[in-house]
PDB file of C-alpha atoms in Angstrom:
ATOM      1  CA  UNK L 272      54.662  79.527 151.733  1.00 50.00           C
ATOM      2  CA  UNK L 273      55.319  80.291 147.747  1.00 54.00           C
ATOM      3  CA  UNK L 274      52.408  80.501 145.454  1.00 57.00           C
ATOM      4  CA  UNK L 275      53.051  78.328 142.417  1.00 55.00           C
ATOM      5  CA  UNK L 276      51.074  78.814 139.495  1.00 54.00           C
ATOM      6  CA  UNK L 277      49.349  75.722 138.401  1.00 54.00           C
ATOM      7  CA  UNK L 278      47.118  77.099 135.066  1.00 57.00           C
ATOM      8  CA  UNK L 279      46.785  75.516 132.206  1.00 58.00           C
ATOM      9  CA  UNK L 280      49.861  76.283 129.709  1.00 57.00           C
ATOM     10  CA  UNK L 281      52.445  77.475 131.819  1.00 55.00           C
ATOM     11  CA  UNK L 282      55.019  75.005 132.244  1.00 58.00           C
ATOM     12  CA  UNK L 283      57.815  74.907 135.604  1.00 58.00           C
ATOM     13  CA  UNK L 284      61.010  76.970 134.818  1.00 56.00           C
ATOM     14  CA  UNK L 285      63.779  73.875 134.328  1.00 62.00           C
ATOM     15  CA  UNK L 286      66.768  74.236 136.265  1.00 58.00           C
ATOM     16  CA  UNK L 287      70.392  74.513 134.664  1.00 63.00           C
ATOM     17  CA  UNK L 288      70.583  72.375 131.376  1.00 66.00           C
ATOM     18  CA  UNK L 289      73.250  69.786 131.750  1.00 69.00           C
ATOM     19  CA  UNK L 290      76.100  70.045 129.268  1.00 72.00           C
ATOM     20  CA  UNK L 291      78.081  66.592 128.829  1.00 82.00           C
ATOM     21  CA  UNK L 292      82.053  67.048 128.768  1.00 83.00           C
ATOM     22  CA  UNK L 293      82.130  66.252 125.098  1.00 83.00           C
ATOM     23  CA  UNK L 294      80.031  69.365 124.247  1.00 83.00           C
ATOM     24  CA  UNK L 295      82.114  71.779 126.873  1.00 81.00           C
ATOM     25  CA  UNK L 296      85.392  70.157 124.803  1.00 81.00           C
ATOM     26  CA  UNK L 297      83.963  71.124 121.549  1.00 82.00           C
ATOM     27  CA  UNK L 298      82.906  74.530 122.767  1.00 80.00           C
ATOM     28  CA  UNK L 299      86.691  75.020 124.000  1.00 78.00           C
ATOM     29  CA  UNK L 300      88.049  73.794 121.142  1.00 79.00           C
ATOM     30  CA  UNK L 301      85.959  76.226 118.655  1.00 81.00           C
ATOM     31  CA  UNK L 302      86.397  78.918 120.798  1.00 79.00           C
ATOM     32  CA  UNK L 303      89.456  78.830 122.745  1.00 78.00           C
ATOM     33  CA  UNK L 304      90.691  79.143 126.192  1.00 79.00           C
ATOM     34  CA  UNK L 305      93.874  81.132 127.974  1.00 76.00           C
ATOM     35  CA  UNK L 306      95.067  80.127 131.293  1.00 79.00           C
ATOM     36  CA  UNK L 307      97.616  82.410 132.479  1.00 81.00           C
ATOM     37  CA  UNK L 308      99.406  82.714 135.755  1.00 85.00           C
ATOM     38  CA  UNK L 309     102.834  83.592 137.594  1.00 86.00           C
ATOM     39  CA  UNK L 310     104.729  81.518 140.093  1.00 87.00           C
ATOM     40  CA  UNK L 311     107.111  83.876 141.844  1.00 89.00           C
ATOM     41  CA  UNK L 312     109.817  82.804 144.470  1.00 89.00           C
ATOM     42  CA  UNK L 313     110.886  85.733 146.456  1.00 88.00           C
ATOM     43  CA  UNK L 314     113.438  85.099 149.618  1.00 88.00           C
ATOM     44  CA  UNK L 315     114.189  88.048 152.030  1.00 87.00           C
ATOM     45  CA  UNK L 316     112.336  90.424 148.871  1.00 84.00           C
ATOM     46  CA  UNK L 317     115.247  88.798 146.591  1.00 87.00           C
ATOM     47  CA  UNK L 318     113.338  87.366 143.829  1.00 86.00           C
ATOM     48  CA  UNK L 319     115.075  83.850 143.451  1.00 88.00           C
ATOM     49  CA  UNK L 320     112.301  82.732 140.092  1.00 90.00           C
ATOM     50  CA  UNK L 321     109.953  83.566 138.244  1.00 89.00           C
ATOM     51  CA  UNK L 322     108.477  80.988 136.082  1.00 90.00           C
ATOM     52  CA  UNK L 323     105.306  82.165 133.674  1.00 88.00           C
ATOM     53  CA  UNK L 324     102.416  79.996 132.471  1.00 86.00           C
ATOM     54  CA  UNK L 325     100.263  80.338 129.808  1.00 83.00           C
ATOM     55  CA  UNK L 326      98.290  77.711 128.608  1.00 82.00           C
ATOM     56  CA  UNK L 327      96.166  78.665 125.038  1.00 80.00           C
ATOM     57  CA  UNK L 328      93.538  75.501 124.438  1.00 82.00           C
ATOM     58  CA  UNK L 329      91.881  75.563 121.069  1.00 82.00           C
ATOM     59  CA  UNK L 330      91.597  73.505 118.101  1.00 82.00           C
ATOM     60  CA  UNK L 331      94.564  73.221 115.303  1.00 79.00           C
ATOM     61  CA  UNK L 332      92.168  75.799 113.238  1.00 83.00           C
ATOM     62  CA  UNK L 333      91.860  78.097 116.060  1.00 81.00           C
ATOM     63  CA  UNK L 334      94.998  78.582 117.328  1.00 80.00           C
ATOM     64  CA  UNK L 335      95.970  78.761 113.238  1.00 82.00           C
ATOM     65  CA  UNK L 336      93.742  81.903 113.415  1.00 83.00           C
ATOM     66  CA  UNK L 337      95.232  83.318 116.559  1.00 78.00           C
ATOM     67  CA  UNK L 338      98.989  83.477 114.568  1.00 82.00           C
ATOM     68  CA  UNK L 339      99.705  80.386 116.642  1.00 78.00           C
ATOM     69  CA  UNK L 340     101.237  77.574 114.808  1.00 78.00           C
ATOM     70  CA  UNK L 341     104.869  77.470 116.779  1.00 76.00           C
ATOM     71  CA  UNK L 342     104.437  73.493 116.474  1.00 73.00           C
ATOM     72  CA  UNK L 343     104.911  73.488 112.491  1.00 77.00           C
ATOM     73  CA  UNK L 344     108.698  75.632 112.627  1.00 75.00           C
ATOM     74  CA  UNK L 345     109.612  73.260 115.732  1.00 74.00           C
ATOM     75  CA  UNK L 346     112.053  70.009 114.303  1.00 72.00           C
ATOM     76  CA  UNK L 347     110.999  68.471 117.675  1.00 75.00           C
ATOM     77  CA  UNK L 348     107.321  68.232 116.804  1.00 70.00           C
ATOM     78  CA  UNK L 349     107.530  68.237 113.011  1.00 71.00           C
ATOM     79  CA  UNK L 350     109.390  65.993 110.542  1.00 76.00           C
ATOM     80  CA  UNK L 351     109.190  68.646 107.816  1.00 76.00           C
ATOM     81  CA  UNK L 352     110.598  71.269 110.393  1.00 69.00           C
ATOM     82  CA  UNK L 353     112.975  68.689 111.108  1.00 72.00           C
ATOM     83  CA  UNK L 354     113.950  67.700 107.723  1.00 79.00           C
ATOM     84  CA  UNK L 355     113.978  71.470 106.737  1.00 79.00           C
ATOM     85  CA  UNK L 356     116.258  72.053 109.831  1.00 78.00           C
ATOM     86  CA  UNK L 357     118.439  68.999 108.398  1.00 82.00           C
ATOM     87  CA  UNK L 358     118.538  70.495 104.972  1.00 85.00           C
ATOM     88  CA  UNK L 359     119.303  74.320 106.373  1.00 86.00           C
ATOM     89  CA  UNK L 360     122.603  72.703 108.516  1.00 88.00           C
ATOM     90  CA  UNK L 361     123.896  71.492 105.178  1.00 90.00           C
ATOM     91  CA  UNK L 362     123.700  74.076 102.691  1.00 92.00           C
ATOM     92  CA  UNK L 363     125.139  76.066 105.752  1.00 93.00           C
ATOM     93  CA  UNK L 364     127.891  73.700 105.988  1.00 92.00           C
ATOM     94  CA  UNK L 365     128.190  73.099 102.700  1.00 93.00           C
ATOM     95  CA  UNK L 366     129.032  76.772 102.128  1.00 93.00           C
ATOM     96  CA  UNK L 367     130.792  77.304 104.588  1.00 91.00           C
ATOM     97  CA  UNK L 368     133.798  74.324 103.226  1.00 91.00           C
ATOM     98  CA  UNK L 369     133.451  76.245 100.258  1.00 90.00           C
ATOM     99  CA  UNK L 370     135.039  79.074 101.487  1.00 88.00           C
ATOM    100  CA  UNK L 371     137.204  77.169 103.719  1.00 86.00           C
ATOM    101  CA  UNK L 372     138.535  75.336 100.096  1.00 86.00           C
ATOM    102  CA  UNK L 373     138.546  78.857  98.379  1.00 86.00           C
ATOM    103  CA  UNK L 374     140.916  80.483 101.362  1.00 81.00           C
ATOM    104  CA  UNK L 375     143.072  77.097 101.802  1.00 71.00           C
ATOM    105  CA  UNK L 376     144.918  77.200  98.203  1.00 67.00           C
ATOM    106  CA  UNK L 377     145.541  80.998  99.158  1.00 64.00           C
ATOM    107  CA  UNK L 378     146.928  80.696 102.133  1.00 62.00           C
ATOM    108  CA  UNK L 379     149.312  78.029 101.127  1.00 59.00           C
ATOM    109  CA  UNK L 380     150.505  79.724  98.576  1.00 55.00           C
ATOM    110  CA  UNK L 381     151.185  82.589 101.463  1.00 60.00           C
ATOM    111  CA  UNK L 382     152.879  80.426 103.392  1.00 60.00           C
ATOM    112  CA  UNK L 383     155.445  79.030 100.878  1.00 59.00           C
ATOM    113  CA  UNK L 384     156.318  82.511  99.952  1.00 58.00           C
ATOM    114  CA  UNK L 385     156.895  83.289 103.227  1.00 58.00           C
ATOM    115  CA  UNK L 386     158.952  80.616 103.871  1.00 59.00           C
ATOM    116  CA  UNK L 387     161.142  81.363 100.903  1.00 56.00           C
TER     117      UNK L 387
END
């Protein structure tokens, strides 16, 4: 048999303090969590895949402080990356006929002489 101690003042040690899944998100969320992990196909010790996971969970604040903020530069998840992306393709192109009008006039001019 245990002795328990029944005197006045001392109260019975409470077991684990629940934590409800809103306060375990928040914690996660603050803080952070990586799941990593490696899914490796090997036939006859001829690696046929690899694939790698990793899975960062945080808030938009913490993974701004880890460096991580991939989803801003991405025109699939942003419509400034997107229209930034947009804008990029058309200076590029834009430059690009530029030259193309710049050589054309020379290179006619080539040509006729050539032909004469």
């Amino acid at each position: 048999m245990s002795d328990v101690d029944f005197r006045q003042g001392s109260y019975p040690v409470s077991g684990p303090q629940t934590t409800n899944l809103a306060d375990i998100l928040e914690r996660v969320l603050d803080k952070g969590i990586v799941i990593a992990g490696d899914i490796k196909i090997d036939l006859l010790d001829i690696e046929l895949l690899t694939i790698r996971l990793r899975l960062f969970v945080a808030s938009v604040d913490t993974a701004r402080k880890a460096g991580i903020d991939w989803w801003e530069n991405d025109p699939a998840l942003s419509s400034r990356a997107s229209r930034d992306a947009l804008q990029d393709e058309n200076r590029e192109l834009r430059e690009r006929l530029k030259e193309f009008e710049s050589e054309a006039p020379e290179k006619s001019l080539e040509s006729e002489t050539a032909e004469k």
